[in-house]
Each structure stands twice: as structure tokens, then as C-alpha cells.
PDB file of C-alpha atoms in Angstrom:
ATOM      1  CA  MET A   1      36.057  -7.004 -40.000  1.00  0.00           C
ATOM      2  CA  ALA A   2      36.624  -9.353 -36.799  1.00  0.00           C
ATOM      3  CA  GLU A   3      38.035  -6.294 -35.012  1.00  0.00           C
ATOM      4  CA  GLY A   4      34.841  -4.196 -35.734  1.00  0.00           C
ATOM      5  CA  LYS A   5      32.528  -6.595 -34.517  1.00  0.00           C
ATOM      6  CA  LYS A   6      34.778  -7.041 -31.300  1.00  0.00           C
ATOM      7  CA  VAL A   7      34.533  -3.346 -30.498  1.00  0.00           C
ATOM      8  CA  SER A   8      30.773  -3.591 -31.373  1.00  0.00           C
ATOM      9  CA  SER A   9      30.343  -6.344 -28.966  1.00  0.00           C
ATOM     10  CA  VAL A  10      32.351  -4.826 -26.249  1.00  0.00           C
ATOM     11  CA  SER A  11      30.226  -1.468 -26.634  1.00  0.00           C
ATOM     12  CA  PHE A  12      26.894  -3.483 -26.665  1.00  0.00           C
ATOM     13  CA  PHE A  13      27.952  -5.142 -23.379  1.00  0.00           C
ATOM     14  CA  ASN A  14      28.933  -1.872 -21.724  1.00  0.00           C
ATOM     15  CA  SER A  15      25.749  -0.345 -22.461  1.00  0.00           C
ATOM     16  CA  ARG A  16      23.789  -3.196 -21.497  1.00  0.00           C
ATOM     17  CA  LEU A  17      25.968  -3.275 -18.170  1.00  0.00           C
ATOM     18  CA  THR A  18      25.222   0.250 -17.880  1.00  0.00           C
ATOM     19  CA  SER A  19      21.336  -0.229 -18.197  1.00  0.00           C
ATOM     20  CA  ILE A  20      21.456  -2.962 -15.554  1.00  0.00           C
ATOM     21  CA  ILE A  21      23.001  -0.946 -13.005  1.00  0.00           C
ATOM     22  CA  SER A  22      20.862   1.835 -13.735  1.00  0.00           C
ATOM     23  CA  ILE A  23      17.738  -0.039 -13.555  1.00  0.00           C
ATOM     24  CA  SER A  24      19.073  -1.859 -10.429  1.00  0.00           C
ATOM     25  CA  LEU A  25      19.669   1.428  -8.642  1.00  0.00           C
ATOM     26  CA  VAL A  26      16.203   3.011  -9.600  1.00  0.00           C
ATOM     27  CA  LEU A  27      14.370  -0.209  -8.428  1.00  0.00           C
ATOM     28  CA  PHE A  28      16.456   0.023  -5.212  1.00  0.00           C
ATOM     29  CA  LEU A  29      15.416   3.841  -4.733  1.00  0.00           C
ATOM     30  CA  LEU A  30      11.754   2.551  -5.266  1.00  0.00           C
ATOM     31  CA  GLY A  31      11.952  -0.151  -2.875  1.00  0.00           C
ATOM     32  CA  LEU A  32      13.635   2.332  -0.330  1.00  0.00           C
ATOM     33  CA  VAL A  33      10.744   4.984  -0.759  1.00  0.00           C
ATOM     34  CA  PHE A  34       8.032   2.407  -0.149  1.00  0.00           C
ATOM     35  CA  LEU A  35       9.932   1.028   2.783  1.00  0.00           C
ATOM     36  CA  ILE A  36      10.089   4.783   4.246  1.00  0.00           C
ATOM     37  CA  GLY A  37       6.524   4.996   3.557  1.00  0.00           C
ATOM     38  CA  LEU A  38       5.910   1.946   5.430  1.00  0.00           C
ATOM     39  CA  LEU A  39       7.830   2.956   8.369  1.00  0.00           C
ATOM     40  CA  GLY A  40       6.130   6.365   8.081  1.00  0.00           C
ATOM     41  CA  ASN A  41       2.897   4.981   8.421  1.00  0.00           C
ATOM     42  CA  LYS A  42       3.500   2.829  11.240  1.00  0.00           C
ATOM     43  CA  LEU A  43       5.074   5.806  13.069  1.00  0.00           C
ATOM     44  CA  SER A  44       2.046   8.201  12.319  1.00  0.00           C
ATOM     45  CA  VAL A  45      -0.407   5.218  13.554  1.00  0.00           C
ATOM     46  CA  TYR A  46       1.708   5.274  16.762  1.00  0.00           C
ATOM     47  CA  VAL A  47       1.776   9.116  17.119  1.00  0.00           C
ATOM     48  CA  LYS A  48      -1.893   9.551  16.532  1.00  0.00           C
ATOM     49  CA  GLU A  49      -3.062   6.554  18.851  1.00  0.00           C
ATOM     50  CA  ASN A  50      -0.875   8.298  21.727  1.00  0.00           C
ATOM     51  CA  ILE A  51      -2.748  11.477  21.382  1.00  0.00           C
ATOM     52  CA  SER A  52      -5.147  11.223  24.267  1.00  0.00           C
ATOM     53  CA  PHE A  53      -7.829  13.820  25.468  1.00  0.00           C
ATOM     54  CA  SER A  54      -9.334  14.381  28.732  1.00  0.00           C
ATOM     55  CA  ILE A  55     -12.971  13.967  29.480  1.00  0.00           C
ATOM     56  CA  VAL A  56     -13.803  16.193  32.548  1.00  0.00           C
ATOM     57  CA  LEU A  57     -16.603  14.607  35.072  1.00  0.00           C
ATOM     58  CA  ARG A  58     -18.731  16.763  37.037  1.00  0.00           C
ATOM     59  CA  ASP A  59     -17.928  16.795  40.911  1.00  0.00           C
ATOM     60  CA  ASN A  60     -19.929  14.206  43.132  1.00  0.00           C
ATOM     61  CA  GLN A  61     -20.338  11.476  40.605  1.00  0.00           C
ATOM     62  CA  LYS A  62     -20.513   7.987  41.852  1.00  0.00           C
ATOM     63  CA  GLU A  63     -18.012   5.708  41.196  1.00  0.00           C
ATOM     64  CA  ALA A  64     -20.323   2.972  39.966  1.00  0.00           C
ATOM     65  CA  ASP A  65     -21.589   5.435  37.372  1.00  0.00           C
ATOM     66  CA  ILE A  66     -18.200   6.267  36.254  1.00  0.00           C
ATOM     67  CA  LYS A  67     -17.322   2.984  35.838  1.00  0.00           C
ATOM     68  CA  LYS A  68     -20.227   2.349  33.689  1.00  0.00           C
ATOM     69  CA  MET A  69     -19.499   5.175  31.711  1.00  0.00           C
ATOM     70  CA  GLN A  70     -15.838   3.805  31.394  1.00  0.00           C
ATOM     71  CA  LYS A  71     -17.152   0.934  30.092  1.00  0.00           C
ATOM     72  CA  THR A  72     -19.434   2.206  27.542  1.00  0.00           C
ATOM     73  CA  LEU A  73     -16.660   4.255  26.179  1.00  0.00           C
ATOM     74  CA  ASP A  74     -14.548   1.284  25.804  1.00  0.00           C
ATOM     75  CA  ALA A  75     -17.008  -0.648  23.707  1.00  0.00           C
ATOM     76  CA  LEU A  76     -17.255   2.403  21.207  1.00  0.00           C
ATOM     77  CA  PRO A  77     -15.501   1.344  18.103  1.00  0.00           C
ATOM     78  CA  TYR A  78     -13.077   4.566  17.580  1.00  0.00           C
ATOM     79  CA  ILE A  79     -11.668   4.509  21.200  1.00  0.00           C
ATOM     80  CA  LYS A  80      -8.854   2.596  21.917  1.00  0.00           C
ATOM     81  CA  SER A  81      -8.393   2.815  25.437  1.00  0.00           C
ATOM     82  CA  THR A  82      -9.522   5.015  28.719  1.00  0.00           C
ATOM     83  CA  GLU A  83      -8.001   5.456  31.993  1.00  0.00           C
ATOM     84  CA  TYR A  84      -9.798   6.914  34.965  1.00  0.00           C
ATOM     85  CA  ILE A  85      -7.899   9.550  36.763  1.00  0.00           C
ATOM     86  CA  SER A  86      -9.562  10.597  40.306  1.00  0.00           C
ATOM     87  CA  LYS A  87      -9.137  13.947  41.846  1.00  0.00           C
ATOM     88  CA  GLU A  88      -6.769  12.569  44.511  1.00  0.00           C
ATOM     89  CA  GLN A  89      -4.288  11.187  41.427  1.00  0.00           C
ATOM     90  CA  ALA A  90      -4.902  14.264  39.652  1.00  0.00           C
ATOM     91  CA  VAL A  91      -3.566  16.325  42.536  1.00  0.00           C
ATOM     92  CA  LYS A  92      -0.588  13.957  42.794  1.00  0.00           C
ATOM     93  CA  GLU A  93       0.434  14.330  39.663  1.00  0.00           C
ATOM     94  CA  LEU A  94       0.077  18.084  39.658  1.00  0.00           C
ATOM     95  CA  GLU A  95       2.231  18.189  42.768  1.00  0.00           C
ATOM     96  CA  GLU A  96       4.674  16.082  40.718  1.00  0.00           C
ATOM     97  CA  GLU A  97       5.031  18.610  38.125  1.00  0.00           C
ATOM     98  CA  LEU A  98       5.072  21.913  40.221  1.00  0.00           C
ATOM     99  CA  GLY A  99       6.399  20.551  43.363  1.00  0.00           C
ATOM    100  CA  GLU A 100       3.995  21.773  45.487  1.00  0.00           C
ATOM    101  CA  ASN A 101       0.486  20.426  46.453  1.00  0.00           C
ATOM    102  CA  PRO A 102      -2.274  23.089  45.646  1.00  0.00           C
ATOM    103  CA  GLU A 103      -4.296  21.788  48.496  1.00  0.00           C
ATOM    104  CA  THR A 104      -1.824  23.316  51.052  1.00  0.00           C
ATOM    105  CA  PHE A 105      -2.166  27.216  49.879  1.00  0.00           C
ATOM    106  CA  LEU A 106      -5.893  26.718  48.591  1.00  0.00           C
ATOM    107  CA  GLY A 107      -7.414  24.563  51.281  1.00  0.00           C
ATOM    108  CA  PHE A 108      -9.174  22.543  48.912  1.00  0.00           C
ATOM    109  CA  ASN A 109      -8.544  20.164  45.656  1.00  0.00           C
ATOM    110  CA  PRO A 110      -9.381  22.419  42.642  1.00  0.00           C
ATOM    111  CA  LEU A 111      -9.201  19.715  40.203  1.00  0.00           C
ATOM    112  CA  GLN A 112     -11.630  17.333  39.056  1.00  0.00           C
ATOM    113  CA  ALA A 113     -11.816  13.711  37.945  1.00  0.00           C
ATOM    114  CA  SER A 114     -11.397  12.786  34.276  1.00  0.00           C
ATOM    115  CA  ILE A 115     -10.951   9.926  32.223  1.00  0.00           C
ATOM    116  CA  GLU A 116      -8.251   9.942  29.737  1.00  0.00           C
ATOM    117  CA  VAL A 117      -8.981   8.681  25.946  1.00  0.00           C
ATOM    118  CA  LYS A 118      -6.991   7.451  23.189  1.00  0.00           C
ATOM    119  CA  LEU A 119      -8.416   6.808  19.756  1.00  0.00           C
ATOM    120  CA  HIS A 120      -7.752   4.729  16.929  1.00  0.00           C
ATOM    121  CA  SER A 121      -5.353   6.177  14.594  1.00  0.00           C
ATOM    122  CA  GLU A 122      -8.202   6.330  11.553  1.00  0.00           C
ATOM    123  CA  TYR A 123     -10.520   8.742  13.818  1.00  0.00           C
ATOM    124  CA  ALA A 124      -7.580  10.367  15.590  1.00  0.00           C
ATOM    125  CA  ASN A 125      -8.393  13.994  14.047  1.00  0.00           C
ATOM    126  CA  VAL A 126     -10.439  17.076  14.477  1.00  0.00           C
ATOM    127  CA  ASP A 127     -14.086  15.531  14.489  1.00  0.00           C
ATOM    128  CA  SER A 128     -16.728  17.377  16.010  1.00  0.00           C
ATOM    129  CA  LEU A 129     -19.180  14.323  15.485  1.00  0.00           C
ATOM    130  CA  ILE A 130     -16.967  12.552  18.329  1.00  0.00           C
ATOM    131  CA  GLU A 131     -16.972  15.255  20.424  1.00  0.00           C
ATOM    132  CA  LYS A 132     -20.772  15.484  20.339  1.00  0.00           C
ATOM    133  CA  LYS A 133     -21.269  11.840  21.014  1.00  0.00           C
ATOM    134  CA  ILE A 134     -19.101  12.391  24.379  1.00  0.00           C
ATOM    135  CA  LYS A 135     -20.760  15.599  25.784  1.00  0.00           C
ATOM    136  CA  LYS A 136     -23.940  13.836  25.380  1.00  0.00           C
ATOM    137  CA  TYR A 137     -23.238  12.073  28.900  1.00  0.00           C
ATOM    138  CA  THR A 138     -24.605  13.922  31.611  1.00  0.00           C
ATOM    139  CA  SER A 139     -21.701  13.299  33.919  1.00  0.00           C
ATOM    140  CA  VAL A 140     -19.476  15.054  31.274  1.00  0.00           C
ATOM    141  CA  SER A 141     -18.349  18.811  32.395  1.00  0.00           C
ATOM    142  CA  ASP A 142     -15.965  19.482  29.601  1.00  0.00           C
ATOM    143  CA  LEU A 143     -13.800  17.983  27.250  1.00  0.00           C
ATOM    144  CA  LEU A 144     -10.080  19.126  26.527  1.00  0.00           C
ATOM    145  CA  TYR A 145      -7.772  18.141  23.777  1.00  0.00           C
ATOM    146  CA  ARG A 146      -5.360  19.747  21.632  1.00  0.00           C
ATOM    147  CA  LYS A 147      -7.129  20.470  18.017  1.00  0.00           C
ATOM    148  CA  ASP A 148      -4.020  22.236  16.877  1.00  0.00           C
ATOM    149  CA  MET A 149      -1.683  19.486  17.567  1.00  0.00           C
ATOM    150  CA  MET A 150      -4.358  16.902  15.854  1.00  0.00           C
ATOM    151  CA  GLN A 151      -4.433  18.978  12.824  1.00  0.00           C
ATOM    152  CA  MET A 152      -0.651  19.160  12.615  1.00  0.00           C
ATOM    153  CA  VAL A 153       0.135  15.701  12.813  1.00  0.00           C
ATOM    154  CA  ASN A 154      -2.725  14.772   9.986  1.00  0.00           C
ATOM    155  CA  ASP A 155      -1.457  17.784   7.935  1.00  0.00           C
ATOM    156  CA  ASN A 156       2.501  16.407   8.209  1.00  0.00           C
ATOM    157  CA  VAL A 157       1.183  13.056   7.384  1.00  0.00           C
ATOM    158  CA  LYS A 158      -0.780  14.086   4.240  1.00  0.00           C
ATOM    159  CA  ARG A 159       2.581  16.143   3.119  1.00  0.00           C
ATOM    160  CA  VAL A 160       4.912  13.453   3.760  1.00  0.00           C
ATOM    161  CA  SER A 161       2.584  10.946   2.049  1.00  0.00           C
ATOM    162  CA  LEU A 162       1.967  13.346  -0.859  1.00  0.00           C
ATOM    163  CA  ILE A 163       5.807  13.717  -1.184  1.00  0.00           C
ATOM    164  CA  LEU A 164       6.757   9.939  -1.283  1.00  0.00           C
ATOM    165  CA  LEU A 165       3.918   9.381  -3.536  1.00  0.00           C
ATOM    166  CA  THR A 166       5.284  11.653  -5.835  1.00  0.00           C
ATOM    167  CA  LEU A 167       8.833  10.022  -5.877  1.00  0.00           C
ATOM    168  CA  ALA A 168       7.338   6.707  -6.351  1.00  0.00           C
ATOM    169  CA  VAL A 169       5.473   7.524  -9.474  1.00  0.00           C
ATOM    170  CA  MET A 170       8.558   9.472 -10.598  1.00  0.00           C
ATOM    171  CA  LEU A 171      10.905   6.552 -10.028  1.00  0.00           C
ATOM    172  CA  MET A 172       8.470   3.866 -11.538  1.00  0.00           C
ATOM    173  CA  ALA A 173       8.326   6.036 -14.654  1.00  0.00           C
ATOM    174  CA  ILE A 174      12.241   6.247 -14.914  1.00  0.00           C
ATOM    175  CA  SER A 175      12.365   2.351 -14.296  1.00  0.00           C
ATOM    176  CA  PHE A 176       9.951   1.696 -17.228  1.00  0.00           C
ATOM    177  CA  VAL A 177      11.541   3.781 -19.615  1.00  0.00           C
ATOM    178  CA  LEU A 178      15.117   2.293 -18.854  1.00  0.00           C
ATOM    179  CA  ILE A 179      13.531  -1.263 -18.988  1.00  0.00           C
ATOM    180  CA  SER A 180      12.113  -0.271 -22.539  1.00  0.00           C
ATOM    181  CA  ASN A 181      15.189   1.030 -23.619  1.00  0.00           C
ATOM    182  CA  THR A 182      17.114  -2.018 -22.581  1.00  0.00           C
ATOM    183  CA  ILE A 183      14.639  -4.392 -24.458  1.00  0.00           C
ATOM    184  CA  ARG A 184      14.979  -2.206 -27.743  1.00  0.00           C
ATOM    185  CA  LEU A 185      18.784  -2.193 -27.248  1.00  0.00           C
ATOM    186  CA  LEU A 186      18.758  -6.040 -27.191  1.00  0.00           C
ATOM    187  CA  ILE A 187      16.434  -6.464 -29.981  1.00  0.00           C
ATOM    188  CA  TYR A 188      18.538  -4.027 -32.098  1.00  0.00           C
ATOM    189  CA  SER A 189      21.494  -6.234 -31.413  1.00  0.00           C
ATOM    190  CA  LYS A 190      19.751  -9.482 -32.500  1.00  0.00           C
ATOM    191  CA  ARG A 191      18.001  -7.621 -35.631  1.00  0.00           C
ATOM    192  CA  PHE A 192      19.998  -9.846 -38.315  1.00  0.00           C
ATOM    193  CA  LEU A 193      19.605 -12.911 -36.220  1.00  0.00           C
ATOM    194  CA  ILE A 194      15.570 -12.115 -36.028  1.00  0.00           C
ATOM    195  CA  HIS A 195      15.781 -11.418 -39.951  1.00  0.00           C
ATOM    196  CA  THR A 196      17.259 -14.744 -40.513  1.00  0.00           C
ATOM    197  CA  MET A 197      14.518 -16.518 -38.083  1.00  0.00           C
ATOM    198  CA  LYS A 198      11.899 -14.683 -40.206  1.00  0.00           C
ATOM    199  CA  LEU A 199      13.377 -15.874 -43.341  1.00  0.00           C
ATOM    200  CA  VAL A 200      13.329 -19.460 -42.402  1.00  0.00           C
ATOM    201  CA  GLY A 201       9.526 -19.509 -41.119  1.00  0.00           C
ATOM    202  CA  ALA A 202       9.891 -18.719 -37.490  1.00  0.00           C
ATOM    203  CA  THR A 203       6.919 -17.682 -35.741  1.00  0.00           C
ATOM    204  CA  PRO A 204       6.755 -14.535 -34.128  1.00  0.00           C
ATOM    205  CA  GLY A 205       6.300 -16.814 -30.580  1.00  0.00           C
ATOM    206  CA  PHE A 206       9.269 -18.309 -31.537  1.00  0.00           C
ATOM    207  CA  ILE A 207      11.367 -15.388 -31.911  1.00  0.00           C
ATOM    208  CA  ARG A 208      10.067 -13.642 -28.710  1.00  0.00           C
TER     209      ARG A 208
END
């Protein structure tokens, strides 16, 4: 009798230990998924805010007008930062990339001055409304940006977020099932004690 009780106690202890380890691993994986999601969100914000586009300015624009326009752009809620690139600076950057100054064989500077703009992450998407607002300025000749890159980044962020959310829901469901089974197992092991407590008039709150 005592030996059977001892075997039952050992079996119960082993099952409880297995349940605790399983729950700990599931909760650890759940926390890891949330951590990856948090880091992924920060990475997507960083990538989005570093995708810039160029506002190409018309020729013969006064520097005062350009500075005024740049100041107006900086005040807009969806713009993070702006950087003015003059024609001279643009041709120097092109010379560094090509290894040759285009003015030497063309006889003139073919490039136009521009303003490099970076948006806040929540506005860094293919939005024609922002494009229309910027193009309304009379000094703007054209607006150059990689729509395909913006769309690709946003699509990848949505896809990864959906995968992480699905994993989190699955792991949470598994953890609830394991915790529920552990509690049921614990209650079952104490069934005789609970029955005895009921017989002597213990309240449900006291038993819990």
C-alpha cells in the first residue's frame, strides 16, 4: 500500500515537473517572439525613415526662396528631415561615383539642384497625397523616389508582422492549455483532501 502510494507520488511529481518545464519553454518562446517583433518594428522604422526621395528644383531659383521652401517642408508633420543639394554639390557627388566630371565633356552642368527628404516611418508609403502637396510648389520641377522599394518594404513588414502574430497566438494557446492541464492534474491529486475539507464544512474560497 505504502509502495503504491510512493509510486503514485513519484509519477505525479514527474508529470508536474514535465508540465512546468513545458510551460516554461512555451512562455520563453512566446517572450522571444515578442522580442523579435519589437526589434523588427524598430528595424522597420529605421529602414523607412532612411528611404529618401528627391525634390528636383527648377533652374534659376533664388537661394532665399529655396531656404524658405526648405523651412516650410521641415515644419510639415510627415517630414523628418531635409537636405539641400546644390548643382555644384550634385555634380561633385556624380563625379565621385563615375570618376569623371560630366562638365568636362558636356561643357555645362546638366544636373539640377534638389532637396533630399526623409519621412517619418508612419508616412513612408506610396501616398499620392503627399506627392501632390509637394508638387504644388512652383519651384518644384519633379519628384523622384523609389515607389517599388517603399512598397516592398511595407509588404515585407506586413508579412513578417502577420507571421509573428500567428506564432504568438499559437504559443499563447498552447501555454493556456498546458497551464489548464497542470491545474486539473493538481486538483485531481488533491481530490481526497478536497472531499475531506468539504465534509468538515470548508467554504469553496478556503479550499481554493
